C-alpha positions as a LaTeX table, in Angstrom:
\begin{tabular}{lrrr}
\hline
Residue & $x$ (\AA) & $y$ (\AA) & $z$ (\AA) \\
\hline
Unk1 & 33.84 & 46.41 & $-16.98$ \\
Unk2 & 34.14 & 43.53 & $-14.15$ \\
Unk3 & 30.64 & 44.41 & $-13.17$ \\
Unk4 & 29.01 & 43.64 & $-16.72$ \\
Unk5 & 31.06 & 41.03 & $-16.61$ \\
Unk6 & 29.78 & 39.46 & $-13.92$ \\
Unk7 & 26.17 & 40.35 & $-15.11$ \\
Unk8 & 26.42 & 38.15 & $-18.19$ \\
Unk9 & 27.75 & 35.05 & $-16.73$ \\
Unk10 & 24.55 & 35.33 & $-14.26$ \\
Unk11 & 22.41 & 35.74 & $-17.43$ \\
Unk12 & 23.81 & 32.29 & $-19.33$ \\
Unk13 & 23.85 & 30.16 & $-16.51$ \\
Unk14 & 20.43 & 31.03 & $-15.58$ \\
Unk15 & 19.34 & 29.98 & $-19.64$ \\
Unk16 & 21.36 & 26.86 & $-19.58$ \\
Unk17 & 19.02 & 24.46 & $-17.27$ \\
Unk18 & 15.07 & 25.08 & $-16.65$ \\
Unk19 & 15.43 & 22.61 & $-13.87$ \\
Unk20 & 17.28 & 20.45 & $-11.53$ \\
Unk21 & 16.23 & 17.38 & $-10.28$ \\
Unk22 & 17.76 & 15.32 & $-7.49$ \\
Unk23 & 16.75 & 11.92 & $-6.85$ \\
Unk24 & 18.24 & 8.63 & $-4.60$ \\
Unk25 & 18.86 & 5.74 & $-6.80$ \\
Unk26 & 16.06 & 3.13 & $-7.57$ \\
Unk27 & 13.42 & 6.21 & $-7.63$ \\
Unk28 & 11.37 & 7.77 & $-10.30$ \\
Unk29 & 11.75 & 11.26 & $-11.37$ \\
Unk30 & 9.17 & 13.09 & $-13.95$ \\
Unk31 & 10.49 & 16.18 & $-16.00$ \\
Unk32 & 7.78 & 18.39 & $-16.97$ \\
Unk33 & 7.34 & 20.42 & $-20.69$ \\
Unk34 & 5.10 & 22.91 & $-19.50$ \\
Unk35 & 2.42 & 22.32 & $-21.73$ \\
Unk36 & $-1.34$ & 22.08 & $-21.24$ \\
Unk37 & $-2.85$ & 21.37 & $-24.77$ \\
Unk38 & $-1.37$ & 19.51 & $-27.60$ \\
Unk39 & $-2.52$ & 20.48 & $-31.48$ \\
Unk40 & $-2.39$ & 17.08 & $-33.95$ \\
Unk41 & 0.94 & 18.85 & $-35.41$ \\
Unk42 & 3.04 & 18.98 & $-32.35$ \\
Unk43 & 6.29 & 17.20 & $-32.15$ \\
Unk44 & 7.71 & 16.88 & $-28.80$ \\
Unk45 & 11.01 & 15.11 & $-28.65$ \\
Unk46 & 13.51 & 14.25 & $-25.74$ \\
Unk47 & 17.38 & 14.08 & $-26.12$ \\
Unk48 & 19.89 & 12.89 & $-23.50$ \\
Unk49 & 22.97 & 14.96 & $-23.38$ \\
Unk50 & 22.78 & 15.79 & $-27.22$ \\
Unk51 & 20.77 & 15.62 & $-30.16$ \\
Unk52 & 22.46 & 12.67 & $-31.42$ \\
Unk53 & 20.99 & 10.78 & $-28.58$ \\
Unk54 & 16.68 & 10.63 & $-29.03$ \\
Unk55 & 15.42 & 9.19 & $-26.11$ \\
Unk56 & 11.28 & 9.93 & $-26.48$ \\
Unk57 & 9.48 & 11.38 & $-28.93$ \\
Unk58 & 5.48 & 12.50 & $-29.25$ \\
Unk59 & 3.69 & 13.64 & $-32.78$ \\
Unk60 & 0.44 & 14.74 & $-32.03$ \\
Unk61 & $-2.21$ & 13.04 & $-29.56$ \\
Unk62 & $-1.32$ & 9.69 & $-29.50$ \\
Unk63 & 1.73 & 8.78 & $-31.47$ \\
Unk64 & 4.27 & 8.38 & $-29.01$ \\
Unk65 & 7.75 & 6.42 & $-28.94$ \\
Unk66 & 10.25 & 5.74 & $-26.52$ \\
Unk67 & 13.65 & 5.03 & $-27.59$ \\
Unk68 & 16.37 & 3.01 & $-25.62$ \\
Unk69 & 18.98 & 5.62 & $-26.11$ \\
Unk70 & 22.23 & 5.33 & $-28.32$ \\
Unk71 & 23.47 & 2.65 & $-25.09$ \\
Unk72 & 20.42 & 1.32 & $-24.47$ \\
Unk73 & 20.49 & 2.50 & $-20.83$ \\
Unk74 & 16.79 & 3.66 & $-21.11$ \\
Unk75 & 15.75 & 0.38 & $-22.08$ \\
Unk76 & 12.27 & $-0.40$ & $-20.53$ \\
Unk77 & 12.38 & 2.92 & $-18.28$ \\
Unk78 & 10.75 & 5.61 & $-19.81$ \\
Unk79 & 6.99 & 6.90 & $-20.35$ \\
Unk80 & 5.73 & 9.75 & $-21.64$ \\
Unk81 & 1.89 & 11.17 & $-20.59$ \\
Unk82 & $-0.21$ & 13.53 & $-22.92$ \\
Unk83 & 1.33 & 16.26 & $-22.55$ \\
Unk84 & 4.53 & 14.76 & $-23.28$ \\
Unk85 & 6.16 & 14.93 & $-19.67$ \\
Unk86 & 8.74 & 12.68 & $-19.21$ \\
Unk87 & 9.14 & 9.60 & $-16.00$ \\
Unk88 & 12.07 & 8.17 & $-15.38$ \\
Unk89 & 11.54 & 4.86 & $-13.33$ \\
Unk90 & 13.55 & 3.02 & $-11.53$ \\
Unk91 & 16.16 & 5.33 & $-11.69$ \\
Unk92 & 20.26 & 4.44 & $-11.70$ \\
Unk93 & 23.50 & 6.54 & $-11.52$ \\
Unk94 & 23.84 & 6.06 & $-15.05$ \\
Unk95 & 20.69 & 7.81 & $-15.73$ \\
Unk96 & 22.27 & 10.95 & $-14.08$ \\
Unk97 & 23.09 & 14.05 & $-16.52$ \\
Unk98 & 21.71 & 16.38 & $-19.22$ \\
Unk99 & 18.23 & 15.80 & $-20.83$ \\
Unk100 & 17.12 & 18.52 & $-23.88$ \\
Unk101 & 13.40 & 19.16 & $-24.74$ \\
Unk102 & 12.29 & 20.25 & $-27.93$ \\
Unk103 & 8.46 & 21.68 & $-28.27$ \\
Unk104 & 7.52 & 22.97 & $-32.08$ \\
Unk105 & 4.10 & 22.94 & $-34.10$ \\
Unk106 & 2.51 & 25.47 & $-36.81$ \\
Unk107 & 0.54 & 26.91 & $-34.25$ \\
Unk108 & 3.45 & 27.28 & $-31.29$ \\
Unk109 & 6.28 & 29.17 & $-30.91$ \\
Unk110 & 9.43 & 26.19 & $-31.10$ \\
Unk111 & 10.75 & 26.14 & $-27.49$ \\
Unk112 & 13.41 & 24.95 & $-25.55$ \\
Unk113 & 14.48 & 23.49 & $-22.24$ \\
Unk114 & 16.81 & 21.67 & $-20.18$ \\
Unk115 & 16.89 & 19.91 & $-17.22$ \\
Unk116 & 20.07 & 18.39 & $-14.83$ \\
Unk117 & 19.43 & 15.36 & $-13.18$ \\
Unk118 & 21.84 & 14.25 & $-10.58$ \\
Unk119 & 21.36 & 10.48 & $-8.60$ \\
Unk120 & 22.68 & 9.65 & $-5.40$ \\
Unk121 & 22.55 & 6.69 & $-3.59$ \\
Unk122 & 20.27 & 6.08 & 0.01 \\
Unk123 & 22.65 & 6.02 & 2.68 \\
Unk124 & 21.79 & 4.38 & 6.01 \\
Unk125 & 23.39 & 5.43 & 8.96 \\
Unk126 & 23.88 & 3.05 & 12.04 \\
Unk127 & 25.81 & 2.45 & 14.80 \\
Unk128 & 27.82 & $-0.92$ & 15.70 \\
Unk129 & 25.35 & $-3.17$ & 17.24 \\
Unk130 & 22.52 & $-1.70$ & 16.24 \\
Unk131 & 20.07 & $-2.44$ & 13.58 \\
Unk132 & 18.92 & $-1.67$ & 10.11 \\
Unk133 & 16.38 & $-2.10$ & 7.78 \\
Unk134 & 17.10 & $-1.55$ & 4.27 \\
Unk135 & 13.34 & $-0.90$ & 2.78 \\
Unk136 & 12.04 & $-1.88$ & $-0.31$ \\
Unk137 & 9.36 & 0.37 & $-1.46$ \\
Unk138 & 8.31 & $-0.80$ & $-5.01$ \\
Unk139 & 5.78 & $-3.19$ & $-5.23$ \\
Unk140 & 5.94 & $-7.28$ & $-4.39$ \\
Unk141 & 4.07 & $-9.84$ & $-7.09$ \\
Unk142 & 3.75 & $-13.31$ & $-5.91$ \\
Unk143 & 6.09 & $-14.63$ & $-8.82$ \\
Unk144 & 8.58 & $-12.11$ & $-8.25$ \\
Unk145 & 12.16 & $-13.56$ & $-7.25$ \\
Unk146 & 14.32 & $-10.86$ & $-5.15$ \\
Unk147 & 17.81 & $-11.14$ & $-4.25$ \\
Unk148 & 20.10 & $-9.26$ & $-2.47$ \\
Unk149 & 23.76 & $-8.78$ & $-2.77$ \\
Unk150 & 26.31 & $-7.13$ & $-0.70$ \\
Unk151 & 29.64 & $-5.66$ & $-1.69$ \\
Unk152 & 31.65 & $-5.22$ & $-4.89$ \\
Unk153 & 31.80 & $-8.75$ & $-5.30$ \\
Unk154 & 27.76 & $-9.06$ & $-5.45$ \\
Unk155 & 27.68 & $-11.65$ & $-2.72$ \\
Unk156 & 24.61 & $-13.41$ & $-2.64$ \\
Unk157 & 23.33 & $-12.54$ & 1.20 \\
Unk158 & 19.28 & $-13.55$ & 0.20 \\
Unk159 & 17.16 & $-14.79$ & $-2.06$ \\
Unk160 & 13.53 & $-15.80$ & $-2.60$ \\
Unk161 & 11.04 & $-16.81$ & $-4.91$ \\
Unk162 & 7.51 & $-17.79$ & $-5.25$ \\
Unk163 & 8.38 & $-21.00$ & $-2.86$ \\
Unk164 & 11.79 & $-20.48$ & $-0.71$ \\
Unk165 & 13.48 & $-18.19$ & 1.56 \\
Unk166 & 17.26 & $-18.33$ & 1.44 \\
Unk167 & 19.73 & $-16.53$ & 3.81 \\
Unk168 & 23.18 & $-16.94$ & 3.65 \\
Unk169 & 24.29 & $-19.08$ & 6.60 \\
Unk170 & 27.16 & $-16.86$ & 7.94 \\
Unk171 & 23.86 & $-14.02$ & 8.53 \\
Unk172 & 20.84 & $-16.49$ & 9.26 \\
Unk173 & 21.19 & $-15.26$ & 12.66 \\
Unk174 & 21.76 & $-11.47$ & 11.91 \\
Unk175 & 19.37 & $-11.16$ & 8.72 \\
Unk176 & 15.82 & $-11.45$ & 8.34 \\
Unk177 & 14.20 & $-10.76$ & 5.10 \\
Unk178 & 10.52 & $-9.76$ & 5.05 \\
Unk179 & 8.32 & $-12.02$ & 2.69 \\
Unk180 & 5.81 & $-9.44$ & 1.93 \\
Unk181 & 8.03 & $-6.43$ & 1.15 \\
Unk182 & 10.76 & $-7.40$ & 0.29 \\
Unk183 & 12.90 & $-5.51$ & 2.95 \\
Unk184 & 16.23 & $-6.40$ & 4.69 \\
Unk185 & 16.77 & $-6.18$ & 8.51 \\
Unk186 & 20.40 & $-6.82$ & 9.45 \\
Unk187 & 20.60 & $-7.23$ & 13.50 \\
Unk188 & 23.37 & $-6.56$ & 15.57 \\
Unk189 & 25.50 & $-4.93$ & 12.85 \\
Unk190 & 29.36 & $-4.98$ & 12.51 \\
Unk191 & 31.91 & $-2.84$ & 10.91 \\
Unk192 & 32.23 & $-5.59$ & 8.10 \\
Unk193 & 28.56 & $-4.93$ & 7.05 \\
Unk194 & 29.53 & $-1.61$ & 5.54 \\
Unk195 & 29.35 & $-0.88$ & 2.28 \\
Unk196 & 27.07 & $-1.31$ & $-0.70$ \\
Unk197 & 23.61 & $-3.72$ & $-0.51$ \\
Unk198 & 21.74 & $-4.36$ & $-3.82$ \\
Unk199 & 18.23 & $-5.19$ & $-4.40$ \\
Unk200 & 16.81 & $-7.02$ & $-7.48$ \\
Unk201 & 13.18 & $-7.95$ & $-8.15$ \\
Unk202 & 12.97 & $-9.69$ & $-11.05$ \\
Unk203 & 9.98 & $-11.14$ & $-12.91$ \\
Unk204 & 8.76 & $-11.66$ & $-16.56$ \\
Unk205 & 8.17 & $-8.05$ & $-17.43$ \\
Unk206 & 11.21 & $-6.26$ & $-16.19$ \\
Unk207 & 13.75 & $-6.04$ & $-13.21$ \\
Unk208 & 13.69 & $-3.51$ & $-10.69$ \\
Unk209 & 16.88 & $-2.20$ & $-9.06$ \\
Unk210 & 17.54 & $-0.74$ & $-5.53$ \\
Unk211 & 21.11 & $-0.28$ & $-4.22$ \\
Unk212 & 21.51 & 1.52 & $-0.37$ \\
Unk213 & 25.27 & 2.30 & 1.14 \\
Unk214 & 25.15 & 1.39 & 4.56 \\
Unk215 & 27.63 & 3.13 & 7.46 \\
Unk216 & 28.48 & 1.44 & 10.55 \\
Unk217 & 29.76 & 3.89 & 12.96 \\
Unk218 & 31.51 & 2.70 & 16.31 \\
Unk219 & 30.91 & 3.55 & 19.46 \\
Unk220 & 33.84 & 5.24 & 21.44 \\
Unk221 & 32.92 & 5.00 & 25.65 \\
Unk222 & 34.31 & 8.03 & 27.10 \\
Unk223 & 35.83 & 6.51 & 30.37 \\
Unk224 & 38.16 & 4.31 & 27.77 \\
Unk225 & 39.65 & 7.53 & 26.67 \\
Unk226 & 39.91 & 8.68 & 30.37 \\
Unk227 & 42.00 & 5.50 & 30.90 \\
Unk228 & 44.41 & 6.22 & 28.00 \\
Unk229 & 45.04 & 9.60 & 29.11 \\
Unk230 & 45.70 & 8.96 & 32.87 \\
Unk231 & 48.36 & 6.17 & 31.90 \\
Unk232 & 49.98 & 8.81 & 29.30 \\
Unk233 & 50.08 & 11.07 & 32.25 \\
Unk234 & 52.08 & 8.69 & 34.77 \\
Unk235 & 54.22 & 7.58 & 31.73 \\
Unk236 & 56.18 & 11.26 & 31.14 \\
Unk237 & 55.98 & 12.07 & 34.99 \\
Unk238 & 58.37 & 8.84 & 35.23 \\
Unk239 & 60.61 & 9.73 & 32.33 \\
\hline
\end{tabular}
């Protein structure tokens, strides 16, 4: 009896997701349907987390339509191809969870699939004193205006646009921000820079999100613990 039992909870997990997908925040992520021809009466449609919730939808060849989700947290992120696979750009946490596929026409069997998506975000190691460089890897337009933010506060750190480079003057010295990529360098970093940075490019057509954890770890010199330990020593052989 335990043994079947065991051998059926295999079975369902194994038909509840066709896929997981793990991606770092600010990426894209593309969840396939399988298919490699459409007929003009195939309906392909998209859910997130339920089917109350359409989030991209294909009839056919060419009708397609994204949706911007019952939130409108897909707003601008979505694209389907012609086979109806679905991209995910510029990927946030919130963008983390179920997503339900639907595949039907007259001359198809109706199918179904599922795919988890989790998001983490880029974490960049360093120790104190050391440096950093927090890399950008979407694309930089001459218009675009980036800015970057540090901490739960969002405090502006830099900023530039088509004609000025700003750095915040408590970091001018530490911080260099690189015109053509858009990438942060912090120099000779302290405990206080850890936490979260956040990237923004913004221009007329959308705005493109990064956001990197960064841990400073110190450096503990091994004759300094030497030192504590000899003085312990002498301290209980004079009690």
């Amino acid at each position: 009896g335990a043994i079947a039992g065991i051998t059926v909870a295999v079975l369902l997990a194994v038909a509840v997701t066709d896929g997981m997908k793990s991606v770092s925040e600010g990426e894209s992520v593309a969840l396939p349907t399988g298919v490699t021809e459409i007929h003009k009466d195939d309906k392909i449609q998209w859910w997130y987390e339920d089917e109350n919730n359409l989030i991209a939808e294909i009839h056919g060849v060419t009708n397609k339509r994204m949706c911007p989700g019952a939130d409108g947290r897909f707003r601008s992120k979505l694209s389907l191809d012609d086979y109806g696979d679905l991209t995910i750009n510029n990927i946030r946490t919130i963008h983390a969870g179920l997503y339900k596929l639907k595949i039907s026409g007259r001359r198809r069997r109706t199918k179904y699939k599922q795919f988890i998506l989790t998001v983490g975000v880029r974490t960049e190691k360093v120790k104190e004193g050391g440096s950093v460089t927090l890399h950008n890897d979407a694309e930089i337009q001459a218009d675009d205006l980036i800015l970057w933010t540090f901490g739960a506060e969002n405090s502006l750190v830099a900023r530039k646009d088509s004609r000025t480079t700003d750095i915040d003057e408590s970091l001018s010295d530490r911080l260099q921000l690189n015109d053509e990529t858009g990438s942060l360098t912090i120099r000779n970093i302290r405990t206080t820079d850890s936490g979260h940075f956040k990237l923004q490019i913004i221009n007329s057509q959308k705005t493109t999100f990064r956001r990197f954890n960064v841990d400073v770890t110190v450096l503990v010199l091994e004759s300094d613990c030497v030192m504590i330990l000899i003085k312990t020593v002498f301290f209980h052989k004079t009690m």
